[in-house]
């Protein structure tokens, strides 16, 4: 690899981080309230939900796939957890049921895509609608309240450890585990291989279908985990929870440098991408920018990231 090529590779990896640092500096200058400890912790807590979903989507997109159902899986898993607790089920069992439901939904996506040979976009577009409909049926279109005050449930979304919100801790723990899986295990290497060349992976003996089912199951599990954290934070389950969350999650993955064509990317970049979106949202709110203009800014940033991705692919 030539020196110039190495420089380009390093810039591609560090580009999102450099962009985040620039945004932090600009917002700190424009809003004195931005760089306070309280606000930074608030940003990290808000980012945690999107980051958890985006971590799962990183694996999916690395294989050249997509999952549009993550927001609906979050909503249904959170609703199942809340419904069981409202009915008197032990909170730990209720949360395990929610996590299991998310994993099963993810596995269904993986089976439809790998065994049914349905394009990921179409498959998850369909299941997004199905899971959202099931959420509305389960909740009867109403929020589920009257949840448990058990500490195990409260700590999921509202607790603190040494002043750090628990959602932030869950996010960092998930990041550490998934970074290790992706970078240091055979499963991670096979994930990259499938995205790089699926046909060659099949010929080399990699069980592509099985790995895809596992990856989509993992995405469902992480979406359910995010749903339980959100349910704990709100102390209720909303039937509309997670609406359009898939857009922010996909944006975080792309902003972090993962290629939509698969085979290239990393979990650290996704974390940075989620932070960029969270910081932008928070900073624009502090600057009293209209929510309408915020959508324009966010869309512009995402478009820029996609154009850069296309440029790298070319």
Coordinates of C-alpha atoms in Angstrom, one line a residue:
X1 CA 0.0 0.0 0.0
X2 CA 1.4 3.4 -1.0
X3 CA 1.9 6.3 1.4
X4 CA -0.9 8.3 -0.4
X5 CA -3.3 5.3 -0.2
X6 CA -2.5 4.9 3.5
X7 CA -3.2 8.6 4.1
X8 CA -6.6 8.3 2.4
X9 CA -7.5 5.2 4.4
X10 CA -6.6 6.9 7.7
X11 CA -8.6 10.0 6.7
X12 CA -11.6 7.8 5.8
X13 CA -11.5 6.2 9.3
X14 CA -10.8 9.4 11.2
X15 CA -13.0 11.6 9.1
X16 CA -16.2 11.1 11.1
X17 CA -14.3 11.7 14.4
X18 CA -12.8 14.9 13.0
X19 CA -16.2 16.0 11.9
X20 CA -17.6 15.3 15.4
X21 CA -14.8 17.4 17.0
X22 CA -15.5 20.3 14.7
X23 CA -19.2 20.2 15.5
X24 CA -18.4 20.1 19.2
X25 CA -16.2 23.2 18.9
X26 CA -18.6 25.2 16.9
X27 CA -21.6 24.4 19.2
X28 CA -19.5 25.2 22.2
X29 CA -18.8 28.6 20.8
X30 CA -22.4 29.3 19.7
X31 CA -24.0 28.0 22.9
X32 CA -22.3 28.4 26.4
X33 CA -24.8 25.9 27.8
X34 CA -23.7 23.1 25.4
X35 CA -20.5 22.1 27.0
X36 CA -21.8 21.6 30.6
X37 CA -21.6 18.2 32.3
X38 CA -25.3 18.0 32.7
X39 CA -25.9 18.6 29.0
X40 CA -23.2 16.2 27.8
X41 CA -24.6 13.4 30.0
X42 CA -28.1 14.3 28.6
X43 CA -26.7 14.0 25.0
X44 CA -25.1 10.6 25.8
X45 CA -28.3 9.3 27.3
X46 CA -30.3 10.4 24.3
X47 CA -27.7 8.9 21.9
X48 CA -27.7 5.5 23.7
X49 CA -31.0 4.3 22.2
X50 CA -30.0 5.1 18.6
X51 CA -26.5 3.7 19.1
X52 CA -27.7 0.4 20.3
X53 CA -29.9 0.0 17.3
X54 CA -27.2 1.2 15.0
X55 CA -24.6 -1.3 16.4
X56 CA -26.8 -4.1 15.2
X57 CA -27.4 -2.4 11.8
X58 CA -23.7 -2.1 11.4
X59 CA -23.4 -5.9 11.2
X60 CA -26.4 -6.0 8.8
X61 CA -25.1 -3.3 6.5
X62 CA -21.6 -4.9 6.5
X63 CA -23.2 -7.9 4.8
X64 CA -24.7 -5.7 2.2
X65 CA -28.2 -5.8 3.8
X66 CA -30.6 -3.4 5.5
X67 CA -33.2 -3.6 8.2
X68 CA -36.1 -1.2 8.2
X69 CA -38.0 -3.0 11.0
X70 CA -35.7 -2.0 13.9
X71 CA -38.1 0.7 15.2
X72 CA -41.1 -1.6 15.0
X73 CA -39.1 -4.4 16.8
X74 CA -38.2 -1.8 19.5
X75 CA -41.9 -0.9 20.0
X76 CA -43.2 -4.4 20.1
X77 CA -40.5 -5.7 22.5
X78 CA -41.1 -2.7 24.8
X79 CA -44.8 -3.3 24.7
X80 CA -44.5 -7.0 25.5
X81 CA -42.2 -6.2 28.4
X82 CA -44.6 -3.5 29.7
X83 CA -47.7 -5.5 29.2
X84 CA -46.3 -8.5 31.2
X85 CA -45.2 -6.2 34.1
X86 CA -48.5 -4.4 34.1
X87 CA -50.1 -7.9 34.5
X88 CA -48.0 -8.7 37.5
X89 CA -45.1 -10.7 35.9
X90 CA -41.7 -10.4 37.6
X91 CA -39.8 -7.5 35.9
X92 CA -36.7 -9.7 35.1
X93 CA -38.9 -12.3 33.4
X94 CA -40.8 -9.6 31.6
X95 CA -37.6 -8.1 30.3
X96 CA -36.2 -11.5 29.2
X97 CA -39.5 -12.1 27.4
X98 CA -39.0 -8.7 25.6
X99 CA -35.5 -9.6 24.6
X100 CA -36.5 -13.0 23.4
X101 CA -39.3 -11.5 21.3
X102 CA -36.9 -9.1 19.7
X103 CA -34.4 -11.9 18.9
X104 CA -37.2 -14.0 17.4
X105 CA -38.4 -11.1 15.2
X106 CA -34.8 -10.5 14.0
X107 CA -34.5 -14.3 13.2
X108 CA -37.7 -14.1 11.2
X109 CA -36.1 -11.3 9.1
X110 CA -33.0 -13.4 8.6
X111 CA -34.9 -16.5 7.6
X112 CA -37.0 -14.6 5.1
X113 CA -33.9 -13.0 3.6
X114 CA -31.6 -16.0 3.6
X115 CA -34.0 -18.9 3.0
X116 CA -36.8 -17.1 1.2
X117 CA -34.3 -15.2 -1.0
X118 CA -36.2 -12.0 -0.5
X119 CA -34.3 -8.7 -0.9
X120 CA -33.6 -7.3 2.6
X121 CA -35.2 -3.9 1.8
X122 CA -38.5 -5.6 0.8
X123 CA -38.4 -8.2 3.5
X124 CA -37.9 -5.7 6.3
X125 CA -40.2 -3.2 4.9
X126 CA -43.0 -5.8 5.1
X127 CA -42.0 -6.9 8.6
X128 CA -41.7 -3.3 9.7
X129 CA -45.4 -2.9 8.9
X130 CA -46.4 -6.3 10.4
X131 CA -44.5 -5.7 13.7
X132 CA -46.0 -2.2 14.0
X133 CA -49.4 -3.6 13.4
X134 CA -48.9 -6.2 16.1
X135 CA -47.8 -3.5 18.5
X136 CA -51.0 -1.6 17.9
X137 CA -53.0 -4.8 18.3
X138 CA -51.2 -5.7 21.5
X139 CA -51.6 -2.3 23.1
X140 CA -55.0 -1.5 21.5
X141 CA -53.4 1.7 20.4
X142 CA -53.0 3.0 23.9
X143 CA -49.9 3.5 26.1
X144 CA -49.2 0.8 28.7
X145 CA -48.7 2.4 32.1
X146 CA -48.7 1.2 35.7
X147 CA -45.3 -0.5 35.4
X148 CA -43.1 -1.9 38.1
X149 CA -41.0 0.1 40.5
X150 CA -38.6 -2.8 40.9
X151 CA -35.0 -1.6 40.9
X152 CA -33.9 -4.0 38.2
X153 CA -36.3 -2.3 35.8
X154 CA -35.8 1.3 37.0
X155 CA -32.0 1.0 36.6
X156 CA -32.4 0.0 32.9
X157 CA -33.3 3.5 31.8
X158 CA -33.5 5.8 34.8
X159 CA -30.6 4.8 37.1
X160 CA -27.1 6.2 37.6
X161 CA -23.8 4.7 38.4
X162 CA -21.1 7.1 39.7
X163 CA -23.2 9.9 38.2
X164 CA -23.3 8.3 34.7
X165 CA -26.8 7.3 33.4
X166 CA -27.2 3.6 33.1
X167 CA -28.3 3.8 29.4
X168 CA -24.8 5.3 28.7
X169 CA -23.2 2.4 30.5
X170 CA -25.3 -0.2 28.5
X171 CA -24.3 1.6 25.3
X172 CA -20.5 1.4 26.1
X173 CA -20.7 -2.2 27.3
X174 CA -22.5 -3.2 24.1
X175 CA -19.9 -1.3 22.0
X176 CA -17.0 -3.1 23.7
X177 CA -18.6 -6.5 23.2
X178 CA -19.6 -5.9 19.6
X179 CA -16.2 -4.3 18.7
X180 CA -14.5 -7.4 20.0
X181 CA -16.8 -9.7 18.1
X182 CA -16.4 -7.9 14.8
X183 CA -12.6 -7.3 15.0
X184 CA -11.3 -10.3 17.0
X185 CA -13.5 -13.3 16.1
X186 CA -14.0 -15.6 13.2
X187 CA -17.7 -14.6 13.1
X188 CA -16.6 -11.0 12.6
X189 CA -14.2 -11.9 9.8
X190 CA -16.9 -13.9 8.0
X191 CA -19.3 -10.9 8.3
X192 CA -16.8 -8.8 6.4
X193 CA -16.2 -11.6 3.9
X194 CA -20.0 -11.9 3.1
X195 CA -20.3 -8.2 2.5
X196 CA -17.1 -8.1 0.4
X197 CA -18.1 -11.0 -1.9
X198 CA -21.0 -13.3 -0.9
X199 CA -20.5 -15.7 -3.8
X200 CA -16.8 -16.2 -2.9
X201 CA -17.8 -16.7 0.7
X202 CA -20.2 -19.5 -0.2
X203 CA -17.5 -21.1 -2.3
X204 CA -15.0 -21.0 0.5
X205 CA -17.4 -22.9 2.8
X206 CA -18.9 -20.0 4.9
X207 CA -22.5 -20.8 5.9
X208 CA -23.8 -17.4 4.6
X209 CA -27.4 -18.1 5.4
X210 CA -26.8 -19.1 9.0
X211 CA -24.6 -16.1 9.6
X212 CA -27.2 -13.8 8.2
X213 CA -29.9 -15.3 10.5
X214 CA -27.6 -14.7 13.5
X215 CA -26.8 -11.1 12.4
X216 CA -30.5 -10.2 12.0
X217 CA -31.3 -11.9 15.3
X218 CA -28.6 -9.8 16.9
X219 CA -30.1 -6.7 15.5
X220 CA -33.5 -7.7 16.9
X221 CA -32.0 -8.4 20.3
X222 CA -30.3 -5.0 20.4
X223 CA -33.5 -3.2 19.2
X224 CA -35.4 -5.0 22.0
X225 CA -32.8 -4.0 24.5
X226 CA -33.1 -0.4 23.3
X227 CA -36.9 -0.7 23.6
X228 CA -36.7 -1.9 27.2
X229 CA -34.4 1.0 28.1
X230 CA -36.8 3.4 26.5
X231 CA -39.8 1.9 28.3
X232 CA -37.9 2.2 31.6
X233 CA -37.0 5.8 30.9
X234 CA -40.6 6.7 30.1
X235 CA -42.1 4.3 32.7
X236 CA -44.6 3.4 30.0
X237 CA -44.8 1.7 26.6
X238 CA -46.0 3.8 23.7
X239 CA -47.5 2.1 20.6
X240 CA -45.8 4.7 18.4
X241 CA -42.4 4.2 20.0
X242 CA -39.5 3.8 17.6
X243 CA -41.3 5.5 14.7
X244 CA -38.6 6.5 12.1
X245 CA -35.8 5.3 14.4
X246 CA -34.5 3.2 11.6
X247 CA -33.6 6.3 9.7
X248 CA -31.5 7.7 12.5
X249 CA -29.8 4.4 13.0
X250 CA -29.0 3.9 9.3
X251 CA -27.7 7.5 9.3
X252 CA -25.4 6.8 12.2
X253 CA -24.0 3.7 10.5
X254 CA -23.4 5.6 7.2
X255 CA -22.0 8.7 8.9
X256 CA -19.6 6.4 10.8
X257 CA -18.1 5.3 7.5
X258 CA -19.7 1.9 6.9
X259 CA -20.3 1.3 3.2
X260 CA -23.9 0.7 2.1
X261 CA -22.5 -1.8 -0.4
X262 CA -21.1 -3.9 2.4
X263 CA -17.7 -5.2 3.5
X264 CA -16.3 -2.0 4.9
X265 CA -17.0 -0.3 8.2
X266 CA -16.5 -0.6 12.0
X267 CA -18.5 -0.3 15.2
X268 CA -16.5 2.7 16.5
X269 CA -17.4 4.7 13.4
X270 CA -21.1 3.9 14.1
X271 CA -20.7 5.2 17.7
X272 CA -19.2 8.4 16.3
X273 CA -22.0 8.6 13.8
X274 CA -24.7 8.3 16.5
X275 CA -22.9 11.0 18.5
X276 CA -22.9 13.3 15.5
X277 CA -26.6 13.0 15.2
X278 CA -27.2 13.4 18.9
X279 CA -24.9 16.4 19.2
X280 CA -26.6 18.1 16.2
X281 CA -30.1 17.5 17.6
X282 CA -29.1 18.8 21.0
X283 CA -27.1 21.8 19.7
X284 CA -29.8 22.9 17.3
X285 CA -32.3 22.7 20.1
X286 CA -30.1 24.9 22.4
X287 CA -29.8 27.4 19.5
X288 CA -33.6 27.4 19.2
X289 CA -33.5 26.3 15.6
X290 CA -36.9 25.2 14.3
X291 CA -37.5 21.5 14.2
X292 CA -38.4 21.9 10.5
X293 CA -34.9 23.3 9.8
X294 CA -33.4 20.6 12.0
X295 CA -34.8 17.9 9.6
X296 CA -33.2 19.8 6.7
X297 CA -29.8 20.0 8.4
X298 CA -29.9 16.3 9.4
X299 CA -31.0 15.3 5.9
X300 CA -28.2 17.3 4.4
X301 CA -25.6 15.7 6.6
X302 CA -26.8 12.2 5.8
X303 CA -26.8 13.0 2.0
X304 CA -23.2 14.3 2.3
X305 CA -22.2 11.0 4.1
X306 CA -23.8 8.9 1.3
X307 CA -22.1 10.9 -1.4
X308 CA -18.8 10.5 0.3
X309 CA -19.5 6.7 0.5
X310 CA -20.3 6.6 -3.2
X311 CA -17.1 8.5 -3.9
X312 CA -15.1 6.0 -1.9
X313 CA -16.8 3.1 -3.7
X314 CA -15.9 4.5 -7.1

